[in-house]
Coordinates of C-alpha atoms and ligand atoms in Angstrom, one line a residue:
M235 CA 26.9 -12.0 18.3
K236 CA 28.6 -10.2 20.2
K237 CA 27.4 -8.3 23.6
N238 CA 27.9 -5.0 24.5
Q239 CA 28.1 -4.6 28.0
D240 CA 27.1 -1.3 27.9
L241 CA 24.9 -1.7 25.2
A242 CA 22.8 -5.1 27.8
P243 CA 19.1 -3.3 28.2
L244 CA 18.8 -2.7 24.6
M245 CA 20.8 -5.2 23.1
K246 CA 17.7 -7.2 25.4
N247 CA 15.8 -6.0 23.4
F248 CA 17.3 -7.0 20.1
E249 CA 18.1 -9.8 20.9
L250 CA 14.2 -10.4 21.8
L251 CA 13.4 -8.6 18.4
H252 CA 15.2 -11.4 16.1
E253 CA 13.4 -14.2 18.6
T254 CA 10.5 -13.9 15.9
P255 CA 10.8 -14.3 12.4
I256 CA 12.2 -10.6 11.4
K257 CA 8.9 -10.9 8.1
D258 CA 6.8 -10.8 10.5
G259 CA 4.1 -8.2 11.4
I260 CA 3.3 -9.0 15.0
S261 CA 6.9 -9.0 15.7
R262 CA 7.5 -5.8 13.9
R263 CA 4.8 -4.1 16.0
K264 CA 7.1 -5.6 18.9
A265 CA 10.2 -3.9 17.7
L266 CA 8.5 -0.9 17.3
K267 CA 7.3 -0.6 20.7
L268 CA 10.1 -1.8 22.6
M269 CA 12.7 0.8 20.9
G270 CA 10.7 3.2 21.2
L271 CA 11.4 3.1 25.1
S272 CA 14.8 2.5 24.6
P273 CA 17.3 5.6 25.6
I274 CA 18.3 5.9 22.4
A275 CA 14.7 6.6 20.9
A276 CA 15.0 9.5 23.5
S277 CA 18.0 11.1 22.6
V278 CA 17.4 10.8 19.2
L279 CA 14.4 12.8 18.9
A280 CA 14.6 14.8 21.7
S281 CA 18.0 16.1 19.5
S282 CA 16.1 16.7 16.7
A283 CA 12.6 18.2 18.2
S284 CA 12.5 21.3 15.9
T285 CA 11.8 25.0 17.7
E286 CA 9.3 26.6 15.9
A287 CA 9.1 30.0 16.0
K288 CA 6.4 31.9 15.3
A289 CA 3.9 32.4 11.8
S290 CA 5.0 34.9 9.7
D291 CA 2.2 36.5 7.6
A292 CA 4.8 36.8 4.5
K293 CA 2.7 36.2 1.5
G294 CA 3.4 34.3 -2.0
K295 CA 3.0 31.9 -4.2
I296 CA 4.6 28.6 -3.7
V297 CA 5.6 26.1 -6.4
I298 CA 7.2 23.1 -4.9
L299 CA 8.9 20.7 -7.6
G300 CA 9.3 16.8 -6.6
G301 CA 6.9 14.6 -3.3
G302 CA 9.4 12.9 -2.2
T303 CA 11.2 13.8 0.7
G304 CA 12.6 16.4 0.3
G305 CA 8.9 17.9 -1.5
I306 CA 7.2 17.1 1.8
M307 CA 9.2 17.6 4.3
A308 CA 9.6 21.1 1.8
M309 CA 5.8 21.5 2.3
A310 CA 5.9 20.8 6.2
H311 CA 7.7 23.2 7.7
L312 CA 6.7 25.8 5.4
R313 CA 3.4 25.0 6.2
K314 CA 3.1 25.5 9.4
S315 CA 5.6 28.3 9.3
L316 CA 3.6 30.4 7.5
S317 CA 0.1 32.2 8.9
N318 CA -2.1 32.0 5.1
P319 CA 0.3 29.8 3.2
D320 CA 0.0 29.6 -0.9
I321 CA 1.6 26.1 -2.1
T322 CA 1.1 24.3 -4.9
I323 CA 3.3 21.1 -5.5
V324 CA 3.9 19.6 -8.4
A325 CA 4.5 15.9 -7.3
P326 CA 3.2 13.1 -9.8
N327 CA 3.6 9.9 -7.6
E328 CA 1.3 8.9 -4.6
V329 CA 3.4 5.9 -4.2
H330 CA 6.1 7.9 -1.8
L331 CA 8.3 5.5 -1.3
Y332 CA 11.0 4.6 1.9
Q333 CA 14.2 4.5 -0.3
P334 CA 16.3 3.7 2.6
G335 CA 14.6 0.2 2.8
Q336 CA 15.2 -0.8 -0.3
V337 CA 18.2 -2.4 1.2
F338 CA 17.2 -4.1 3.6
I339 CA 14.3 -5.4 1.1
A340 CA 17.5 -6.7 -0.7
A341 CA 18.5 -8.0 2.0
G342 CA 15.7 -10.0 2.8
V343 CA 14.8 -7.8 6.6
Y344 CA 11.8 -6.1 5.0
E345 CA 8.9 -7.1 2.2
G346 CA 8.2 -4.4 -0.5
K347 CA 4.5 -3.0 1.4
D348 CA 6.9 -1.9 4.0
I349 CA 8.3 1.1 2.2
E350 CA 5.1 1.9 0.3
L351 CA 3.5 4.8 2.1
D352 CA 1.3 7.2 0.7
N353 CA 1.5 10.7 -0.1
N354 CA -2.3 11.6 0.4
D355 CA -1.7 10.9 4.0
F356 CA 0.8 13.6 3.7
I357 CA -0.6 16.6 1.3
P358 CA -3.5 18.0 2.7
D359 CA -6.6 19.2 1.7
D360 CA -5.0 22.9 1.6
V361 CA -2.0 22.6 -0.4
K362 CA -2.8 22.8 -4.3
W363 CA -1.6 19.6 -5.2
I364 CA -0.6 18.8 -9.3
K365 CA -0.2 15.0 -10.0
D366 CA 2.1 15.8 -12.5
E367 CA 5.5 16.8 -13.9
A368 CA 7.5 20.1 -14.5
K369 CA 8.4 19.5 -17.9
T370 CA 10.4 23.2 -18.6
I371 CA 11.4 25.5 -16.3
D372 CA 11.5 29.2 -18.1
A373 CA 13.2 30.8 -14.1
D374 CA 13.3 33.9 -15.9
N375 CA 10.0 34.6 -16.4
N376 CA 8.6 32.6 -13.4
K377 CA 6.6 29.9 -14.7
I378 CA 7.1 26.7 -15.2
T379 CA 5.6 24.2 -18.3
L380 CA 3.7 20.6 -17.6
R381 CA 3.7 18.0 -19.4
S382 CA 0.2 17.7 -19.4
G383 CA 1.2 21.4 -21.5
E384 CA -0.1 23.6 -18.6
E385 CA 1.7 26.2 -17.2
L386 CA 2.2 27.3 -13.6
S387 CA 3.7 30.8 -12.4
Y388 CA 5.0 31.1 -9.0
D389 CA 6.0 33.6 -6.8
Y390 CA 9.1 31.2 -4.9
L391 CA 10.1 28.0 -6.1
V392 CA 11.3 25.0 -4.2
V393 CA 12.9 21.8 -6.1
A394 CA 13.1 18.7 -4.9
T395 CA 13.0 16.7 -8.1
G396 CA 15.7 14.3 -6.6
I397 CA 18.1 12.6 -9.4
Q398 CA 17.7 9.9 -12.9
Y399 CA 19.5 7.4 -13.4
H400 CA 21.8 6.6 -16.1
Y401 CA 21.6 2.8 -16.6
E402 CA 22.1 3.7 -20.4
K403 CA 25.3 4.9 -20.0
I404 CA 26.7 1.8 -19.8
E405 CA 27.5 0.3 -23.2
G406 CA 25.6 -3.1 -23.5
L407 CA 23.6 -2.5 -20.3
S408 CA 19.6 -1.8 -20.3
V409 CA 16.7 -1.6 -17.6
D410 CA 15.7 -5.1 -18.9
D411 CA 18.5 -7.3 -18.3
I412 CA 18.5 -6.2 -14.6
G413 CA 17.0 -9.7 -13.5
K414 CA 18.6 -11.8 -15.6
N415 CA 22.5 -13.6 -16.7
G416 CA 22.9 -12.8 -13.1
I417 CA 22.5 -9.1 -12.8
S418 CA 20.8 -7.2 -10.0
S419 CA 20.7 -3.7 -9.2
V420 CA 19.2 -2.1 -6.1
Y421 CA 18.0 0.8 -7.4
L422 CA 16.4 0.3 -9.5
S423 CA 13.3 1.9 -9.2
D424 CA 10.8 4.4 -10.6
L425 CA 9.4 6.7 -8.2
E426 CA 6.6 7.8 -10.5
K427 CA 4.5 4.5 -10.3
G428 CA 6.4 3.6 -7.0
T429 CA 8.1 0.8 -7.7
H430 CA 11.1 -1.1 -6.7
T431 CA 11.9 -4.2 -8.4
G432 CA 15.6 -3.4 -8.1
A433 CA 15.3 -4.1 -4.1
E434 CA 13.3 -7.7 -5.3
I435 CA 15.2 -8.7 -7.9
T436 CA 18.9 -7.6 -5.5
W437 CA 16.8 -10.7 -2.6
K438 CA 16.6 -12.8 -5.7
W439 CA 20.4 -12.4 -6.1
F440 CA 21.8 -12.6 -2.8
N441 CA 19.9 -16.5 -2.8
D442 CA 20.7 -17.1 -5.9
L443 CA 24.7 -16.4 -5.4
K444 CA 23.9 -18.1 -1.7
Q445 CA 22.6 -21.3 -3.9
A446 CA 26.0 -20.8 -7.1
A447 CA 28.3 -21.5 -4.0
A448 CA 26.6 -23.9 -2.4
D449 CA 26.8 -26.1 -6.0
G450 CA 30.3 -26.0 -4.6
K451 CA 32.2 -23.6 -7.8
K452 CA 32.5 -20.4 -5.3
P453 CA 30.7 -18.0 -7.8
R454 CA 32.6 -14.0 -8.8
A455 CA 30.4 -11.4 -8.1
L456 CA 31.5 -7.5 -8.8
F457 CA 29.6 -4.9 -7.2
T458 CA 30.1 -1.3 -8.9
Q459 CA 30.2 2.4 -8.1
P460 CA 30.3 4.8 -10.8
D461 CA 32.0 7.8 -10.8
T462 CA 29.6 10.3 -10.7
A463 CA 27.3 11.6 -7.4
I464 CA 25.0 9.5 -6.1
K465 CA 22.2 8.9 -3.8
C466 CA 23.2 7.5 -0.2
G467 CA 26.8 7.4 -1.4
G468 CA 27.3 3.7 0.9
A469 CA 24.7 1.8 -0.8
P470 CA 27.2 -0.1 -2.7
Q471 CA 29.3 -1.2 0.0
K472 CA 26.0 -1.9 2.0
I473 CA 24.6 -4.2 -0.7
L474 CA 28.7 -6.0 -0.8
Y475 CA 28.7 -6.5 2.6
L476 CA 25.6 -8.1 3.3
A477 CA 25.8 -10.1 0.2
A478 CA 29.3 -11.7 1.6
D479 CA 27.6 -11.8 5.4
Y480 CA 24.7 -13.5 3.6
L481 CA 26.5 -16.5 2.2
K482 CA 29.3 -16.7 5.6
E483 CA 26.3 -16.8 8.0
N484 CA 25.4 -20.1 5.5
G485 CA 28.8 -20.9 5.8
L486 CA 29.7 -19.9 2.2
N487 CA 31.3 -17.9 0.2
A488 CA 32.1 -16.2 -2.9
E489 CA 35.1 -14.1 -5.0
C490 CA 33.8 -10.4 -4.1
T491 CA 34.8 -7.7 -6.0
F492 CA 34.4 -4.2 -5.1
C493 CA 35.7 -1.9 -8.4
T494 CA 34.6 1.9 -7.4
N495 CA 35.0 5.2 -8.9
T496 CA 36.9 5.5 -5.7
A497 CA 40.3 5.2 -4.5
S498 CA 39.6 5.1 -1.4
L499 CA 36.6 2.8 0.7
F500 CA 35.1 6.6 2.1
S501 CA 36.0 10.0 2.6
L502 CA 36.0 10.0 6.4
P503 CA 39.4 8.0 7.1
N504 CA 39.2 6.3 10.4
V505 CA 35.4 4.8 8.5
A506 CA 37.4 4.1 5.6
E507 CA 39.6 2.1 7.8
E508 CA 37.2 0.0 9.6
L509 CA 36.3 -0.9 5.9
A510 CA 39.3 -2.0 5.4
R511 CA 38.8 -4.0 8.4
T512 CA 35.8 -5.2 7.6
Q513 CA 36.3 -6.9 3.5
T514 CA 39.9 -9.2 6.1
T515 CA 36.8 -10.2 8.0
Y516 CA 35.2 -11.9 4.5
E517 CA 37.0 -14.6 2.4
G518 CA 37.5 -13.3 -0.9
M519 CA 37.2 -9.7 -1.1
T520 CA 38.9 -7.6 -2.9
T521 CA 38.3 -4.0 -3.8
K522 CA 40.0 -2.8 -7.5
F523 CA 40.1 1.3 -6.9
K524 CA 39.5 3.5 -9.8
H525 CA 37.5 1.2 -11.7
V526 CA 34.6 2.2 -13.6
L527 CA 32.0 0.5 -15.6
I528 CA 31.5 0.9 -18.6
K529 CA 30.1 -1.8 -20.9
V530 CA 28.7 -5.2 -20.0
D531 CA 27.9 -7.9 -22.4
V532 CA 25.3 -10.1 -20.7
Q533 CA 25.7 -13.1 -22.4
K534 CA 29.2 -13.6 -21.9
K535 CA 29.3 -12.4 -18.4
I536 CA 32.1 -10.1 -19.1
A537 CA 32.1 -6.5 -17.9
T538 CA 34.7 -4.1 -18.6
F539 CA 36.3 -0.8 -16.7
A540 CA 38.2 1.5 -17.5
H541 CA 40.6 2.2 -14.9
A542 CA 43.0 5.6 -15.4
Y543 CA 45.7 5.6 -12.8
Q544 CA 49.1 8.1 -12.4
E545 CA 52.2 7.1 -11.9
Q546 CA 55.1 8.2 -9.6
G547 CA 58.0 9.0 -12.2
E548 CA 61.8 10.5 -11.3
W549 CA 62.2 13.8 -9.0
D550 CA 61.7 16.6 -10.7
E551 CA 64.8 19.0 -9.2
D552 CA 63.6 22.2 -10.6
F553 CA 59.7 22.1 -9.7
E554 CA 61.0 19.8 -6.4
M555 CA 58.1 16.8 -7.0
Y556 CA 58.0 14.3 -9.0
D557 CA 56.7 13.8 -11.9
T558 CA 53.6 12.0 -13.0
T559 CA 52.3 10.1 -15.9
D560 CA 48.9 9.5 -16.1
H561 CA 47.3 6.1 -17.9
Y562 CA 44.1 4.3 -19.2
E563 CA 43.1 1.5 -19.6
E564 CA 40.3 -1.2 -20.2
V565 CA 40.0 -3.9 -17.8
D566 CA 37.8 -7.0 -19.0
L567 CA 36.4 -9.2 -15.8
E568 CA 34.8 -11.5 -16.0
Y569 CA 31.6 -12.9 -14.0
D570 CA 28.7 -14.9 -12.6
F571 CA 26.6 -12.2 -10.4
L572 CA 27.5 -8.4 -11.4
H573 CA 25.8 -5.5 -9.1
V574 CA 25.4 -2.7 -11.0
V575 CA 25.1 0.7 -9.3
P576 CA 24.1 3.2 -12.5
P577 CA 25.9 5.9 -12.9
M578 CA 23.6 9.1 -11.7
G579 CA 22.3 12.8 -12.7
P580 CA 20.6 16.2 -12.9
V581 CA 17.0 15.3 -14.0
D582 CA 16.2 16.6 -17.3
A583 CA 13.9 19.5 -17.0
V584 CA 16.2 21.2 -13.9
K585 CA 19.2 19.7 -16.1
N586 CA 17.8 21.3 -20.0
S587 CA 16.8 24.6 -17.9
S588 CA 19.1 27.7 -17.2
L589 CA 19.0 26.6 -13.1
G590 CA 21.6 24.1 -13.2
W591 CA 24.9 24.5 -13.1
Q592 CA 26.3 26.3 -16.6
K593 CA 30.2 24.7 -15.9
G594 CA 32.1 22.4 -14.2
S595 CA 32.6 18.7 -12.7
A596 CA 28.5 20.0 -10.7
K597 CA 27.2 21.2 -14.4
G598 CA 23.7 20.9 -14.7
W599 CA 22.8 19.8 -11.1
L600 CA 20.8 23.2 -8.7
E601 CA 23.2 26.7 -8.6
V602 CA 22.1 27.2 -5.0
D603 CA 24.6 28.3 -2.7
R604 CA 25.7 25.6 0.0
Y605 CA 25.6 27.4 2.4
T606 CA 21.9 29.2 2.3
L607 CA 20.5 26.5 -0.7
Q608 CA 19.0 29.6 -2.1
H609 CA 19.5 30.0 -6.1
R610 CA 22.3 31.6 -6.3
R611 CA 21.2 33.7 -9.1
Y612 CA 17.2 33.8 -9.1
K613 CA 16.9 34.1 -5.3
N614 CA 13.7 33.3 -4.9
V615 CA 14.3 29.5 -6.3
F616 CA 15.5 27.1 -3.3
G617 CA 16.7 23.6 -3.5
I618 CA 15.9 20.9 -0.7
G619 CA 17.3 17.5 -1.4
D620 CA 19.7 15.4 -4.0
I621 CA 19.0 18.0 -7.1
C622 CA 21.3 20.4 -5.5
G623 CA 24.6 21.1 -6.6
V624 CA 26.5 20.9 -3.3
P625 CA 29.5 19.5 -2.3
M626 CA 28.7 17.2 0.7
G627 CA 25.4 14.3 0.8
K628 CA 22.2 13.2 -1.9
T629 CA 20.7 11.5 1.4
G630 CA 17.7 11.8 3.2
G631 CA 19.2 12.3 5.5
S632 CA 20.3 16.0 4.3
A633 CA 16.6 16.9 3.0
R634 CA 16.3 16.3 6.7
M635 CA 19.0 19.5 7.6
H636 CA 18.1 21.7 4.2
A637 CA 14.0 21.6 5.0
P638 CA 14.2 23.9 8.4
V639 CA 16.8 26.2 6.4
I640 CA 15.8 26.6 3.2
T641 CA 12.4 27.2 5.2
K642 CA 14.2 30.2 7.1
N643 CA 15.8 31.4 4.0
L644 CA 12.7 31.5 1.6
I645 CA 10.9 32.9 4.4
A646 CA 13.5 35.7 4.7
Q647 CA 13.5 36.3 1.3
M648 CA 9.7 36.7 1.6
E649 CA 9.8 39.4 4.3
G650 CA 12.3 40.9 2.6
Q651 CA 14.8 39.8 5.4
E652 CA 19.3 39.2 4.9
I653 CA 18.4 35.5 4.6
K654 CA 20.9 33.7 7.5
A655 CA 20.1 29.9 7.7
K656 CA 22.9 27.9 6.9
F657 CA 23.3 24.5 5.9
N658 CA 26.7 22.7 7.5
G659 CA 26.6 20.2 5.0
Y660 CA 24.9 17.9 7.0
T661 CA 25.0 13.8 5.9
V662 CA 24.7 10.4 7.3
C663 CA 25.7 6.8 5.5
P664 CA 24.4 3.8 7.3
L665 CA 26.8 1.2 6.4
K666 CA 26.3 -1.9 6.6
P667 CA 29.3 -3.9 7.0
G668 CA 26.9 -7.5 8.4
Y669 CA 23.5 -8.2 9.2
G670 CA 23.1 -6.8 12.8
K671 CA 25.3 -3.6 12.9
V672 CA 25.7 -0.7 11.2
I673 CA 28.0 2.5 10.9
M674 CA 26.1 5.8 11.4
A675 CA 28.9 7.7 9.5
E676 CA 27.2 10.8 10.3
F677 CA 29.6 14.0 9.0
G678 CA 29.6 17.6 7.2
Y679 CA 31.3 20.0 5.2
D680 CA 33.9 20.5 9.0
G681 CA 33.8 16.6 9.1
P682 CA 32.1 14.5 12.2
I683 CA 28.8 15.3 13.1
P684 CA 27.6 12.4 15.4
T685 CA 23.8 12.9 16.8
L686 CA 24.0 11.7 20.3
P687 CA 26.6 12.9 22.4
F688 CA 28.1 9.9 23.9
W689 CA 29.0 8.3 20.3
T690 CA 31.1 10.3 19.2
D691 CA 33.1 8.1 17.2
V692 CA 31.1 7.5 13.7
S693 CA 32.6 4.2 12.5
I694 CA 32.6 2.1 15.6
P695 CA 29.7 -0.7 13.5
R696 CA 26.9 -1.2 16.9
P697 CA 24.5 -3.4 16.4
A698 CA 22.0 -0.4 17.9
W699 CA 22.3 1.7 14.7
W700 CA 21.5 -1.3 13.0
A701 CA 17.8 -2.0 15.5
F702 CA 17.8 0.9 15.2
D703 CA 18.0 1.7 11.3
V704 CA 15.3 -1.1 10.9
Y705 CA 12.9 -0.5 12.9
M706 CA 12.3 2.9 14.4
L707 CA 13.7 5.4 11.1
K708 CA 10.8 4.3 9.0
P709 CA 8.2 5.0 11.7
M710 CA 10.3 8.2 12.2
Y711 CA 10.6 9.7 8.8
Q712 CA 6.8 8.4 8.1
H713 CA 5.2 9.8 11.8
L714 CA 7.8 13.0 12.5
M715 CA 10.1 13.9 8.8
M716 CA 7.0 13.8 6.6
R717 CA 4.7 16.2 9.2
G718 CA 7.9 18.5 9.6
L719 CA 7.9 18.1 12.8
M720 CA 11.7 16.7 13.0
Ligands
FAD1020 C1 18.3 2.1 -2.1 C2 19.1 3.2 -2.1 C3 19.2 3.8 0.0 C4 19.1 4.6 0.6 N1 19.6 4.6 2.2 C5 19.3 5.8 2.8 C6 19.7 6.1 4.4 O1 20.0 4.8 4.3 N2 19.7 6.9 4.5 C7 19.7 7.9 3.9 O2 19.6 9.7 4.9 N3 19.4 8.4 2.8 C8 19.1 6.8 1.7 N4 18.6 7.3 0.8 C9 18.8 8.3 -0.1 C10 17.9 9.5 0.3 O3 15.5 7.8 0.0 C11 17.1 10.2 -0.6 O4 18.5 11.0 -1.1 C12 16.1 11.3 -0.5 O5 14.9 10.3 -1.4 C13 16.7 12.7 -2.1 O6 15.1 12.9 -1.1 P1 14.7 13.6 -2.6 O7 13.4 14.4 -2.3 O8 15.6 15.1 -3.0 O9 14.5 13.0 -4.1 P2 13.6 12.3 -4.1 O10 12.6 11.0 -2.2 O11 13.7 10.4 -5.3 O12 11.9 12.8 -4.8 C14 12.4 13.5 -6.3 C15 11.0 13.6 -6.6 O13 10.8 13.9 -7.9 C16 10.2 13.9 -8.2 N5 10.0 14.6 -10.0 C17 11.3 13.7 -10.6 N6 11.2 14.5 -11.6 C18 10.0 15.8 -11.3 C19 9.5 16.7 -11.8 N7 10.1 17.1 -13.3 N8 8.7 16.9 -11.6 C20 7.7 17.0 -10.7 N9 8.7 15.6 -10.0 C21 9.6 15.4 -10.1 C22 9.7 12.0 -8.5 O14 9.0 11.4 -9.4 C23 10.6 11.8 -6.7 O15 9.1 11.1 -6.4 C24 18.5 6.0 0.0 C25 18.6 5.3 -1.1 C26 18.3 4.7 -2.4 C27 17.8 4.5 -3.7

């Protein structure tokens, strides 16, 4: 690994961490201790420490739907900000997955138990915890029907139900195919049961790919990204680069093809350029833009992609623009290995209620104002996390920024005050162009929002961000974010 002299002290820590096996518990503890002393740790913690206002005496029954990242953060912030909180959380899951860690399991850096947290540690006794799911939401009557059939009323509702996967929308593919015939998917998990099988399957898949490459035949590996909103928009590429780097480290390579619905590798041009440069460092890596996986023949190992594109025609004198012709074709690609990112959508309970956007590309996602996160039609309803139908960010980093905004705005609503707090669209994508470095792409509605004032270029791959991501982020999530402390 190349040394950056400016980062020498931190790199020293980082190298020390890597002297001992990554999967060794003692080394991880040592790592945390070391990283806890780092200037980055201090700076990030300082920049994100919340300034607590005096607790409000506002009253009302608050129901939170969902006990994942957003639901627990909302609960923790609201509980601290109200003098007499009356909070009920509807969360079926006791195991709370630290989902960013699924990528590190897939890459062989974490083990399964590393990402299994416990909601019993986060939900205090003074919060009523209903271990069930909302089946229907009747927002006109402030009522929820649970899967058990029980009805629950609320004065204020926080929707934090996250996202639903739709593997079934890919013809010929079922969830049971993942882990067989060269197919993997890092996303595959059951948040209610707290399982993360896709991550383990993907680590085995990395090793099967390595074995195939070592056997001499250059394997063909496809990596997909669907045409829906997805959580952690960077994860499809994280798996692409980590798999390719895993081979490279072993002196091997594959024909890696990234098939994405998008027209560029990232929405920020300088990050897209850096990723394009990254791809040139892996022999045999290419991207097929505007290619959406629609069908898989799992036996024959053929993936079919919808490819919609426009062709430029003649210059039109009258309209002073080029004519364009729309084309559509279906493209069959043979593969040996296929990493699938499923189409995703809002959870049924929200999609089938009156709370979703009624039309447009966000149809079914929670219809909240993109700045205040207050529902545009039901003023006693707020959203946090992936379920929000806002243009930016389905990441835990976004949910962290949503939490103080909805807390202030919900309390203002309870107090009959003006709704003032605004979400700036913050999202964060810790892209991994290879092992040992991360591009910490932080941005919002108006462009880059770097957390650290001395690293304003969010497109640069940095070893320190890898160390931060592997060793610090999870403890910060577990001990600070889940407790409303940042
Ligand atoms: C592979 C992967 C990598 C990622 N990497 C990163 C990263 O590096 N950085 C980052 O910031 N983010 C990352 N994320 C995204 C991040 O984990 C999510 O954005 C975040 O968890 C969203 O929080 P949420 O509360 O909206 O949803 P979740 O945390 O998914 O929680 C939703 C909860 O709602 C529950 N639920 C669903 N329906 C109902 C219902 N009807 N009633 C009650 N409860 C319900 C579910 O069981 C679940 O527990 C990653 C995600 C994945 C999968």
